[in-house]
């Protein structure tokens, strides 16, 4: 150790000097280095320039693992599932109907849309302590949340107030609301070096609003150049006076480890049950819309409910529930370039990590998943699954698909290559949204196998996993006949379903706390098989 450090050690005190001396001795040639506990970084309130990583503080006893999350509406919970063993890592009671969930890139915090009637908020939970650390006020009847790829901003659709809320994730505040089209229920954000663009599904207007929340080089939550600002008190952009309700003793924190620069993340919301119409509607160019950060509107099919994008966000796909088809959007021109006939009452949508395959879930006239080859824009296979599939997401390598069933309270795991259901995982009541995250912090104890733990066998053998404590440490990806490459610079597009609807049959567990419905989701009538609207609880 250099002698220039000793004056500083005298100021630190004897205890600190002794500790550093022991470290120096341990690092000397031939010395034994004692074992140390490896910890994980968690957010701290440190200000850095946009696009640069933030520093963190150690979290003893925690481990970062990939996870599939479900938002459980009637279960008032979120569930974390190991994507390799298909075991439940944890189910966290949040105390309200969970409509949608997004995890910060460092894996420490979950932002959960509160579906309780009149709550109009997003709750922030610490995944390590399970504490509810903040409540962020948003618009009326929020349906889903989407996290920007750098983790500094999140976006919330508010179907009751016809706007989206822009959240500052590190500070846990709502920095402003931007008016969009009627009944926004889903969105995706595309981030490139020049900035972030948000594509909002306006179910009530059969359109997608294109929103620029910030000018190039400005923070993601700032108003776009030329758009109204809070100082101008424009009607289309508002800044809530009480944007966040902090929890005593907890200070706002920042996120760490920003993700790839070009990433499309997605969310979906099957809210309304519109009567199916003839497919093949005319493809219409987007029209410019002045002010409020909305730069264009893109007409799509009837009653759009979900949106997903390829890595990099050059193409987006919109599930049109009423017309039973999928709109293809070219983001370079902000126009609908094609329409893919799928059929059925669509509820969710996801695109594989390599951008070659699309999965669309539907609950009528039968419960199934359609596989669409994006090279041909044609359905290549359909898979029967569950009784009320509501949402879908992919594993990081694209080999597995995870499908929530809001009727049977399950998460189905499908091997994409074979099209077979390989595992069935019991989760919370009415899982209406699912998301894959490459990093979620969990206590190390939940990764320790317990006596009688049930792990998923090799792909091809259907199983049922119901043991919440049976969580094994993640290993290599499950093998399948077809390997789907994952772009290194792109996060897996994920989706979420909002505004849960009541499940039909005895398997459903309804709750009176679900937010006031904005519309209804059709459900099959057993006697006739016809699509019949069922009220949202």
Coordinates of C-alpha atoms in Angstrom, one line a residue:
X1 CA 0.0 0.0 0.0
X2 CA 1.4 3.4 -0.9
X3 CA 2.5 5.6 2.0
X4 CA 0.4 8.5 0.6
X5 CA -2.7 6.8 2.0
X6 CA -1.7 6.7 5.7
X7 CA -2.6 10.3 6.5
X8 CA -6.1 9.6 5.3
X9 CA -6.3 6.4 7.4
X10 CA -5.4 8.4 10.5
X11 CA -8.5 10.6 9.8
X12 CA -10.7 7.5 9.3
X13 CA -9.8 6.1 12.7
X14 CA -8.2 3.0 14.0
X15 CA -11.0 0.7 13.1
X16 CA -11.0 1.7 9.5
X17 CA -7.2 1.5 9.3
X18 CA -7.3 -2.0 10.8
X19 CA -9.8 -3.1 8.3
X20 CA -7.9 -1.9 5.3
X21 CA -4.7 -3.4 6.7
X22 CA -6.4 -6.8 6.9
X23 CA -7.5 -6.4 3.3
X24 CA -3.9 -5.5 2.2
X25 CA -2.6 -8.5 4.1
X26 CA -5.1 -10.8 2.5
X27 CA -4.1 -9.6 -1.0
X28 CA -0.4 -10.1 -0.4
X29 CA 1.3 -12.9 -2.5
X30 CA 0.7 -16.3 -1.1
X31 CA -2.0 -15.2 1.3
X32 CA -5.4 -16.9 1.7
X33 CA -8.4 -14.8 0.6
X34 CA -11.4 -15.5 2.8
X35 CA -14.7 -16.2 1.1
X36 CA -16.9 -13.2 0.6
X37 CA -20.6 -12.8 0.0
X38 CA -21.5 -11.6 -3.5
X39 CA -24.2 -9.1 -3.5
X40 CA -26.4 -7.5 -6.1
X41 CA -26.7 -3.8 -6.9
X42 CA -29.9 -2.0 -6.1
X43 CA -31.0 1.5 -7.1
X44 CA -29.8 4.6 -5.3
X45 CA -30.8 8.3 -5.8
X46 CA -27.8 9.3 -7.9
X47 CA -28.2 11.7 -10.8
X48 CA -26.4 10.9 -14.0
X49 CA -26.8 11.9 -17.6
X50 CA -29.6 10.2 -19.6
X51 CA -28.4 6.9 -21.2
X52 CA -25.6 6.3 -18.7
X53 CA -25.7 3.6 -16.0
X54 CA -26.4 4.6 -12.4
X55 CA -24.5 3.4 -9.4
X56 CA -26.1 1.1 -6.8
X57 CA -25.7 -0.2 -3.3
X58 CA -25.3 -3.9 -2.3
X59 CA -28.3 -6.0 -1.4
X60 CA -27.1 -8.9 0.8
X61 CA -29.0 -12.2 0.4
X62 CA -30.5 -11.4 -3.0
X63 CA -30.0 -13.0 -6.3
X64 CA -30.9 -11.7 -9.8
X65 CA -32.6 -14.3 -12.0
X66 CA -34.8 -14.2 -15.1
X67 CA -38.5 -14.5 -14.4
X68 CA -41.9 -14.6 -16.0
X69 CA -44.4 -12.4 -14.1
X70 CA -48.1 -12.6 -14.0
X71 CA -50.5 -9.9 -12.8
X72 CA -53.4 -11.6 -11.0
X73 CA -56.6 -9.5 -11.0
X74 CA -58.8 -11.5 -8.6
X75 CA -55.8 -12.9 -6.7
X76 CA -54.7 -9.4 -5.7
X77 CA -51.1 -10.5 -6.4
X78 CA -48.2 -10.9 -8.8
X79 CA -46.5 -14.2 -9.3
X80 CA -42.8 -14.8 -10.4
X81 CA -42.1 -18.0 -12.2
X82 CA -38.7 -19.5 -13.1
X83 CA -38.7 -19.7 -16.9
X84 CA -36.4 -22.8 -16.9
X85 CA -37.8 -25.0 -14.2
X86 CA -41.4 -23.6 -14.6
X87 CA -41.6 -23.4 -10.8
X88 CA -43.2 -20.6 -8.9
X89 CA -40.5 -18.5 -7.3
X90 CA -42.8 -16.2 -5.3
X91 CA -46.4 -14.9 -5.2
X92 CA -46.5 -11.5 -3.7
X93 CA -49.7 -10.2 -2.2
X94 CA -50.2 -6.6 -3.3
X95 CA -53.6 -6.0 -1.8
X96 CA -55.4 -4.9 -4.9
X97 CA -56.4 -6.2 -8.4
X98 CA -53.1 -6.2 -10.3
X99 CA -53.8 -5.3 -13.9
X100 CA -50.3 -5.0 -15.4
X101 CA -46.7 -5.1 -14.1
X102 CA -43.3 -3.8 -15.2
X103 CA -39.9 -4.4 -13.6
X104 CA -37.0 -1.9 -13.5
X105 CA -34.0 -3.1 -15.5
X106 CA -32.0 -3.7 -12.3
X107 CA -34.7 -6.1 -11.2
X108 CA -35.4 -4.5 -7.8
X109 CA -38.8 -2.8 -8.2
X110 CA -42.1 -3.8 -9.7
X111 CA -44.4 -1.0 -10.9
X112 CA -48.0 -2.5 -10.7
X113 CA -51.1 -0.9 -12.1
X114 CA -53.7 -0.7 -9.3
X115 CA -57.0 -2.0 -10.7
X116 CA -59.1 -1.1 -7.6
X117 CA -62.0 1.1 -8.4
X118 CA -61.1 4.8 -8.0
X119 CA -57.4 4.1 -7.1
X120 CA -56.1 5.6 -10.4
X121 CA -52.5 4.8 -9.4
X122 CA -49.4 2.7 -10.0
X123 CA -48.0 1.0 -6.9
X124 CA -44.3 0.4 -6.5
X125 CA -43.1 -2.7 -4.7
X126 CA -39.7 -3.7 -3.5
X127 CA -39.2 -7.3 -4.7
X128 CA -36.8 -8.0 -1.9
X129 CA -38.6 -6.6 1.1
X130 CA -42.1 -6.9 -0.4
X131 CA -42.8 -3.4 0.9
X132 CA -45.1 -1.0 -1.0
X133 CA -42.7 1.9 -1.2
X134 CA -44.7 4.4 -3.4
X135 CA -48.1 5.1 -5.0
X136 CA -48.0 7.2 -8.1
X137 CA -51.2 9.0 -9.2
X138 CA -52.0 8.6 -12.8
X139 CA -55.1 9.2 -15.0
X140 CA -58.6 7.6 -14.6
X141 CA -59.0 3.8 -14.9
X142 CA -55.3 2.9 -15.8
X143 CA -55.0 -0.3 -17.7
X144 CA -51.4 -1.1 -18.3
X145 CA -47.8 0.0 -17.8
X146 CA -44.8 -0.1 -20.1
X147 CA -41.2 0.5 -19.1
X148 CA -38.8 2.3 -21.5
X149 CA -35.7 0.3 -22.4
X150 CA -33.4 2.5 -20.4
X151 CA -35.6 2.2 -17.3
X152 CA -35.8 5.9 -16.7
X153 CA -39.4 6.4 -17.9
X154 CA -42.5 4.4 -17.8
X155 CA -45.8 5.0 -19.6
X156 CA -49.3 4.2 -18.4
X157 CA -52.5 4.1 -20.5
X158 CA -55.6 5.6 -18.8
X159 CA -58.7 4.3 -20.5
X160 CA -61.1 6.5 -18.5
X161 CA -59.4 9.9 -19.1
X162 CA -58.2 9.2 -22.6
X163 CA -54.6 10.0 -21.9
X164 CA -51.3 8.4 -21.1
X165 CA -49.1 9.3 -18.0
X166 CA -45.4 9.7 -18.3
X167 CA -43.6 8.5 -15.2
X168 CA -40.1 9.4 -14.0
X169 CA -39.0 6.0 -12.7
X170 CA -36.1 7.0 -10.5
X171 CA -38.1 9.7 -8.7
X172 CA -41.4 7.7 -8.8
X173 CA -43.4 10.7 -10.0
X174 CA -45.9 11.4 -12.8
X175 CA -44.3 14.2 -14.8
X176 CA -47.3 14.8 -17.1
X177 CA -50.3 13.4 -18.9
X178 CA -50.7 13.5 -22.7
X179 CA -54.1 13.3 -24.4
X180 CA -54.5 10.6 -27.0
X181 CA -57.5 9.0 -28.7
X182 CA -60.6 7.5 -27.1
X183 CA -60.1 4.7 -24.6
X184 CA -56.4 3.9 -24.8
X185 CA -55.8 0.4 -23.5
X186 CA -52.3 -0.7 -24.6
X187 CA -49.0 0.8 -25.8
X188 CA -45.5 0.0 -26.8
X189 CA -42.4 2.3 -26.6
X190 CA -39.6 2.2 -29.2
X191 CA -36.3 3.8 -28.1
X192 CA -33.5 4.7 -30.5
X193 CA -30.5 7.0 -30.0
X194 CA -32.6 9.9 -31.3
X195 CA -35.3 9.4 -28.7
X196 CA -38.4 7.5 -27.6
X197 CA -41.6 7.2 -29.6
X198 CA -44.8 5.7 -28.0
X199 CA -47.5 3.9 -30.0
X200 CA -50.8 3.9 -28.1
X201 CA -53.7 1.6 -29.0
X202 CA -56.9 3.7 -28.9
X203 CA -59.5 1.0 -28.7
X204 CA -62.4 3.4 -28.9
X205 CA -61.1 5.0 -32.0
X206 CA -59.9 2.0 -33.9
X207 CA -56.5 3.7 -34.2
X208 CA -53.0 3.9 -32.9
X209 CA -51.7 7.3 -31.7
X210 CA -48.0 8.1 -32.3
X211 CA -46.6 10.1 -29.4
X212 CA -43.2 11.8 -29.0
X213 CA -42.8 12.4 -25.3
X214 CA -39.5 14.2 -25.6
X215 CA -37.3 16.0 -28.1
X216 CA -34.0 14.4 -29.2
X217 CA -31.5 14.5 -26.4
X218 CA -34.0 15.6 -23.8
X219 CA -35.1 13.4 -20.8
X220 CA -37.8 10.9 -21.8
X221 CA -40.4 12.6 -19.6
X222 CA -39.9 16.1 -21.1
X223 CA -42.4 17.6 -23.6
X224 CA -41.6 17.2 -27.2
X225 CA -40.2 20.1 -29.1
X226 CA -43.1 22.3 -30.3
X227 CA -45.6 20.6 -28.0
X228 CA -47.4 22.3 -25.1
X229 CA -45.5 22.3 -21.9
X230 CA -46.6 22.5 -18.3
X231 CA -45.6 26.1 -18.1
X232 CA -47.9 26.9 -21.0
X233 CA -50.7 25.1 -19.2
X234 CA -51.8 23.5 -22.4
X235 CA -55.0 21.4 -22.0
X236 CA -53.5 18.4 -23.7
X237 CA -50.5 18.1 -21.4
X238 CA -51.1 18.3 -17.7
X239 CA -48.8 17.9 -14.7
X240 CA -50.6 16.4 -11.6
X241 CA -50.1 18.5 -8.5
X242 CA -49.8 15.4 -6.3
X243 CA -48.1 13.0 -8.7
X244 CA -46.8 10.6 -6.1
X245 CA -47.6 9.6 -2.6
X246 CA -44.3 8.5 -0.9
X247 CA -44.2 6.0 1.8
X248 CA -42.7 7.2 5.1
X249 CA -39.1 6.4 5.6
X250 CA -38.5 5.5 1.9
X251 CA -36.8 7.9 -0.4
X252 CA -37.1 7.7 -4.2
X253 CA -34.5 5.6 -5.8
X254 CA -33.0 5.2 -9.2
X255 CA -32.5 2.3 -11.5
X256 CA -29.4 0.7 -12.8
X257 CA -28.2 -1.2 -15.8
X258 CA -30.0 0.4 -18.8
X259 CA -31.0 -2.1 -21.4
X260 CA -30.2 -2.0 -25.1
X261 CA -30.6 1.2 -27.0
X262 CA -33.1 -0.1 -29.6
X263 CA -35.8 -2.1 -28.0
X264 CA -39.5 -2.5 -28.4
X265 CA -41.5 -3.4 -25.3
X266 CA -45.2 -4.1 -25.4
X267 CA -48.4 -4.4 -23.6
X268 CA -52.0 -5.4 -24.3
X269 CA -55.4 -4.9 -23.0
X270 CA -58.5 -6.9 -24.0
X271 CA -61.2 -4.6 -22.7
X272 CA -64.0 -4.3 -25.1
X273 CA -66.0 -7.0 -26.8
X274 CA -66.8 -5.6 -30.2
X275 CA -68.9 -7.5 -32.8
X276 CA -66.6 -9.2 -35.3
X277 CA -66.7 -7.7 -38.8
X278 CA -65.5 -8.6 -42.2
X279 CA -61.7 -8.8 -42.5
X280 CA -59.7 -7.0 -45.1
X281 CA -60.5 -3.4 -44.2
X282 CA -58.7 -0.9 -46.4
X283 CA -55.2 0.0 -45.4
X284 CA -55.1 3.7 -44.5
X285 CA -52.1 6.0 -44.1
X286 CA -51.6 7.8 -40.8
X287 CA -52.8 11.3 -40.5
X288 CA -51.0 14.1 -38.7
X289 CA -52.4 15.3 -35.4
X290 CA -51.2 18.6 -34.0
X291 CA -50.1 19.3 -30.4
X292 CA -49.9 17.4 -27.2
X293 CA -47.0 15.2 -28.4
X294 CA -49.2 13.2 -30.8
X295 CA -47.5 13.4 -34.2
X296 CA -49.8 11.0 -36.1
X297 CA -52.7 8.7 -35.8
X298 CA -52.8 5.4 -37.7
X299 CA -56.2 3.7 -38.5
X300 CA -56.2 0.0 -37.8
X301 CA -58.8 -2.8 -37.4
X302 CA -61.9 -2.9 -35.2
X303 CA -61.5 -2.7 -31.5
X304 CA -57.6 -3.0 -31.2
X305 CA -56.5 -4.4 -27.9
X306 CA -52.8 -5.3 -28.0
X307 CA -49.6 -4.2 -29.6
X308 CA -46.1 -5.8 -30.0
X309 CA -43.0 -5.0 -32.0
X310 CA -39.9 -6.7 -33.5
X311 CA -36.6 -5.9 -31.9
X312 CA -35.6 -2.4 -32.9
X313 CA -39.2 -1.5 -33.4
X314 CA -39.1 -1.1 -37.2
X315 CA -42.4 -3.0 -37.4
X316 CA -45.3 -3.2 -35.0
X317 CA -48.3 -5.6 -34.9
X318 CA -51.7 -4.7 -33.5
X319 CA -54.3 -7.3 -32.5
X320 CA -57.8 -6.2 -33.6
X321 CA -60.2 -8.0 -31.3
X322 CA -63.4 -7.0 -33.2
X323 CA -62.2 -7.8 -36.8
X324 CA -60.1 -10.9 -35.8
X325 CA -57.0 -9.7 -37.6
X326 CA -53.6 -8.2 -37.0
X327 CA -52.5 -4.8 -38.4
X328 CA -48.8 -4.4 -39.5
X329 CA -47.4 -0.9 -38.9
X330 CA -44.3 0.4 -40.6
X331 CA -42.7 2.8 -38.0
X332 CA -40.6 4.5 -40.6
X333 CA -43.7 5.9 -42.3
X334 CA -46.2 5.5 -39.5
X335 CA -48.6 3.7 -41.8
X336 CA -50.4 0.4 -41.7
X337 CA -48.7 -1.7 -44.4
X338 CA -50.7 -4.9 -44.2
X339 CA -53.5 -6.8 -42.5
X340 CA -53.1 -10.4 -41.4
X341 CA -56.3 -12.5 -41.1
X342 CA -56.2 -14.6 -37.9
X343 CA -59.8 -15.1 -36.9
X344 CA -61.3 -15.3 -33.4
X345 CA -61.7 -12.9 -30.5
X346 CA -58.1 -11.8 -30.0
X347 CA -56.9 -11.0 -26.5
X348 CA -53.1 -10.8 -26.5
X349 CA -50.0 -10.7 -28.8
X350 CA -46.3 -11.2 -28.7
X351 CA -43.4 -11.3 -31.2
X352 CA -40.5 -13.7 -30.9
X353 CA -37.1 -12.2 -29.9
X354 CA -35.7 -12.8 -33.4
X355 CA -38.7 -11.2 -35.1
X356 CA -39.8 -14.2 -37.2
X357 CA -42.8 -15.4 -35.3
X358 CA -46.0 -13.9 -33.9
X359 CA -48.3 -15.5 -31.3
X360 CA -51.9 -14.2 -30.9
X361 CA -54.1 -15.5 -28.1
X362 CA -57.9 -15.7 -28.5
X363 CA -60.7 -16.9 -26.2
X364 CA -63.5 -17.3 -28.7
X365 CA -65.0 -19.2 -30.5
X366 CA -62.4 -21.6 -29.0
X367 CA -59.4 -21.0 -26.6
X368 CA -56.3 -21.2 -28.7
X369 CA -53.1 -19.5 -29.8
X370 CA -52.3 -18.8 -33.4
X371 CA -48.7 -18.9 -34.7
X372 CA -48.1 -16.5 -37.5
X373 CA -45.0 -16.8 -39.8
X374 CA -43.9 -13.2 -40.2
X375 CA -42.0 -14.0 -43.4
X376 CA -45.3 -14.8 -45.1
X377 CA -47.8 -13.1 -42.8
X378 CA -49.8 -16.3 -42.6
X379 CA -51.0 -18.5 -39.8
X380 CA -48.8 -21.6 -39.7
X381 CA -50.4 -23.4 -36.7
X382 CA -53.0 -23.1 -34.0
X383 CA -52.7 -24.6 -30.5
X384 CA -55.6 -25.4 -28.2
X385 CA -54.8 -24.1 -24.7
X386 CA -56.8 -23.5 -21.5
X387 CA -60.3 -22.0 -21.2
X388 CA -59.5 -18.2 -21.4
X389 CA -56.1 -17.3 -22.7
X390 CA -55.5 -13.6 -22.0
X391 CA -51.8 -12.8 -22.7
X392 CA -48.6 -14.3 -24.0
X393 CA -44.9 -13.6 -23.8
X394 CA -41.7 -15.4 -25.0
X395 CA -38.6 -16.7 -23.2
X396 CA -35.4 -14.9 -23.9
X397 CA -34.3 -17.4 -26.5
X398 CA -37.7 -17.7 -28.1
X399 CA -38.0 -21.4 -27.6
X400 CA -40.8 -21.2 -25.1
X401 CA -44.0 -19.2 -24.9
X402 CA -45.9 -18.4 -21.7
X403 CA -49.6 -18.0 -21.9
X404 CA -51.9 -16.8 -19.0
X405 CA -55.3 -18.2 -18.6
X406 CA -57.7 -16.0 -16.6
X407 CA -60.3 -18.7 -16.3
X408 CA -58.2 -21.6 -15.1
X409 CA -55.7 -19.4 -13.1
X410 CA -52.8 -21.0 -14.9
X411 CA -49.7 -20.2 -16.9
X412 CA -49.2 -22.6 -19.8
X413 CA -45.7 -23.2 -21.1
X414 CA -45.6 -24.0 -24.8
X415 CA -42.6 -25.5 -26.7
X416 CA -42.6 -23.3 -29.8
X417 CA -41.0 -25.8 -32.1
X418 CA -43.4 -28.6 -31.4
X419 CA -46.4 -26.6 -30.5
X420 CA -47.0 -28.7 -27.4
X421 CA -48.0 -27.5 -23.9
X422 CA -45.1 -28.8 -21.8
X423 CA -46.0 -27.4 -18.4
X424 CA -48.9 -26.0 -16.5
X425 CA -48.2 -23.6 -13.6
X426 CA -50.8 -22.7 -11.1
X427 CA -50.6 -18.9 -10.3
X428 CA -52.9 -16.3 -8.7
X429 CA -56.5 -15.8 -9.5
X430 CA -57.4 -14.3 -12.9
X431 CA -53.9 -13.8 -14.4
X432 CA -54.6 -11.1 -17.0
X433 CA -51.1 -10.0 -17.9
X434 CA -47.7 -11.6 -18.3
X435 CA -44.2 -10.3 -18.9
X436 CA -40.7 -11.9 -19.2
X437 CA -37.9 -10.0 -17.5
X438 CA -34.3 -11.0 -17.8
X439 CA -33.6 -9.8 -14.3
X440 CA -35.7 -9.9 -11.1
X441 CA -34.2 -9.7 -7.6
X442 CA -35.4 -12.5 -5.3
X443 CA -34.3 -13.6 -1.9
X444 CA -31.6 -16.3 -2.2
X445 CA -33.8 -18.5 0.1
X446 CA -36.4 -19.0 -2.6
X447 CA -33.8 -20.5 -4.9
X448 CA -33.0 -23.2 -2.4
X449 CA -34.7 -26.5 -3.3
X450 CA -37.1 -27.7 -0.6
X451 CA -38.0 -31.3 0.2
X452 CA -40.5 -32.6 -2.3
X453 CA -39.8 -29.8 -4.8
X454 CA -41.3 -30.3 -8.2
X455 CA -39.2 -29.3 -11.2
X456 CA -40.3 -29.3 -14.8
X457 CA -39.0 -32.3 -16.9
X458 CA -37.5 -32.1 -20.3
X459 CA -39.5 -30.5 -23.1
X460 CA -42.2 -32.8 -24.5
X461 CA -43.5 -34.1 -21.2
X462 CA -46.6 -32.2 -20.0
X463 CA -46.6 -31.5 -16.2
X464 CA -48.4 -29.5 -13.6
X465 CA -46.3 -27.4 -11.3
X466 CA -48.1 -26.1 -8.2
X467 CA -45.5 -25.9 -5.5
X468 CA -44.7 -22.2 -4.8
X469 CA -41.6 -23.0 -2.8
X470 CA -40.2 -25.4 -5.4
X471 CA -37.9 -22.9 -7.1
X472 CA -34.6 -24.2 -8.4
X473 CA -31.7 -22.1 -9.5
X474 CA -32.0 -21.3 -13.2
X475 CA -29.8 -23.3 -15.5
X476 CA -29.3 -23.5 -19.3
X477 CA -32.3 -23.0 -21.5
X478 CA -34.6 -25.9 -22.2
X479 CA -33.6 -27.7 -25.4
X480 CA -36.0 -27.9 -28.3
X481 CA -35.6 -29.1 -31.9
X482 CA -35.5 -25.5 -33.2
X483 CA -33.1 -22.9 -31.8
X484 CA -34.3 -19.4 -32.1
X485 CA -31.5 -16.9 -32.0
X486 CA -31.9 -13.8 -29.8
X487 CA -30.4 -10.5 -30.9
X488 CA -27.8 -9.5 -28.3
X489 CA -28.7 -5.8 -28.4
X490 CA -32.5 -6.3 -28.1
X491 CA -34.6 -7.0 -25.1
X492 CA -37.3 -9.5 -25.5
X493 CA -40.6 -7.8 -26.5
X494 CA -43.1 -8.5 -23.7
X495 CA -46.7 -7.8 -23.3
X496 CA -49.2 -7.2 -20.6
X497 CA -53.0 -7.4 -20.5
X498 CA -55.0 -4.8 -18.6
X499 CA -58.6 -4.1 -17.5
X500 CA -59.3 -7.7 -16.5
X501 CA -62.7 -9.2 -17.2
X502 CA -64.6 -11.7 -15.1
X503 CA -63.9 -15.3 -15.9
X504 CA -66.8 -17.6 -16.9
X505 CA -67.6 -20.8 -15.1
X506 CA -66.8 -22.0 -11.6
X507 CA -63.1 -21.6 -12.1
X508 CA -63.3 -17.9 -12.1
X509 CA -62.7 -15.9 -8.9
X510 CA -64.1 -12.5 -9.2
X511 CA -63.4 -9.5 -6.9
X512 CA -65.5 -6.4 -6.3
X513 CA -62.3 -4.3 -6.1
X514 CA -61.6 -4.4 -9.8
X515 CA -61.8 -0.9 -11.3
X516 CA -64.9 0.4 -12.9
X517 CA -65.1 -1.2 -16.4
X518 CA -64.6 0.8 -19.5
X519 CA -66.2 -1.9 -21.6
X520 CA -66.8 -5.6 -21.7
X521 CA -65.1 -8.7 -23.0
X522 CA -67.2 -11.2 -24.8
X523 CA -67.4 -14.8 -23.5
X524 CA -68.8 -17.9 -25.0
X525 CA -72.2 -19.1 -23.9
X526 CA -72.0 -22.8 -23.3
X527 CA -75.5 -23.5 -24.7
X528 CA -74.9 -21.8 -28.0
X529 CA -71.2 -21.2 -28.4
X530 CA -72.0 -17.6 -29.5
X531 CA -70.1 -14.6 -28.3
X532 CA -72.0 -13.0 -25.5
X533 CA -70.8 -10.0 -23.5
X534 CA -69.9 -10.6 -19.9
X535 CA -69.7 -7.7 -17.5
X536 CA -66.4 -6.8 -15.9
X537 CA -66.5 -7.0 -12.1

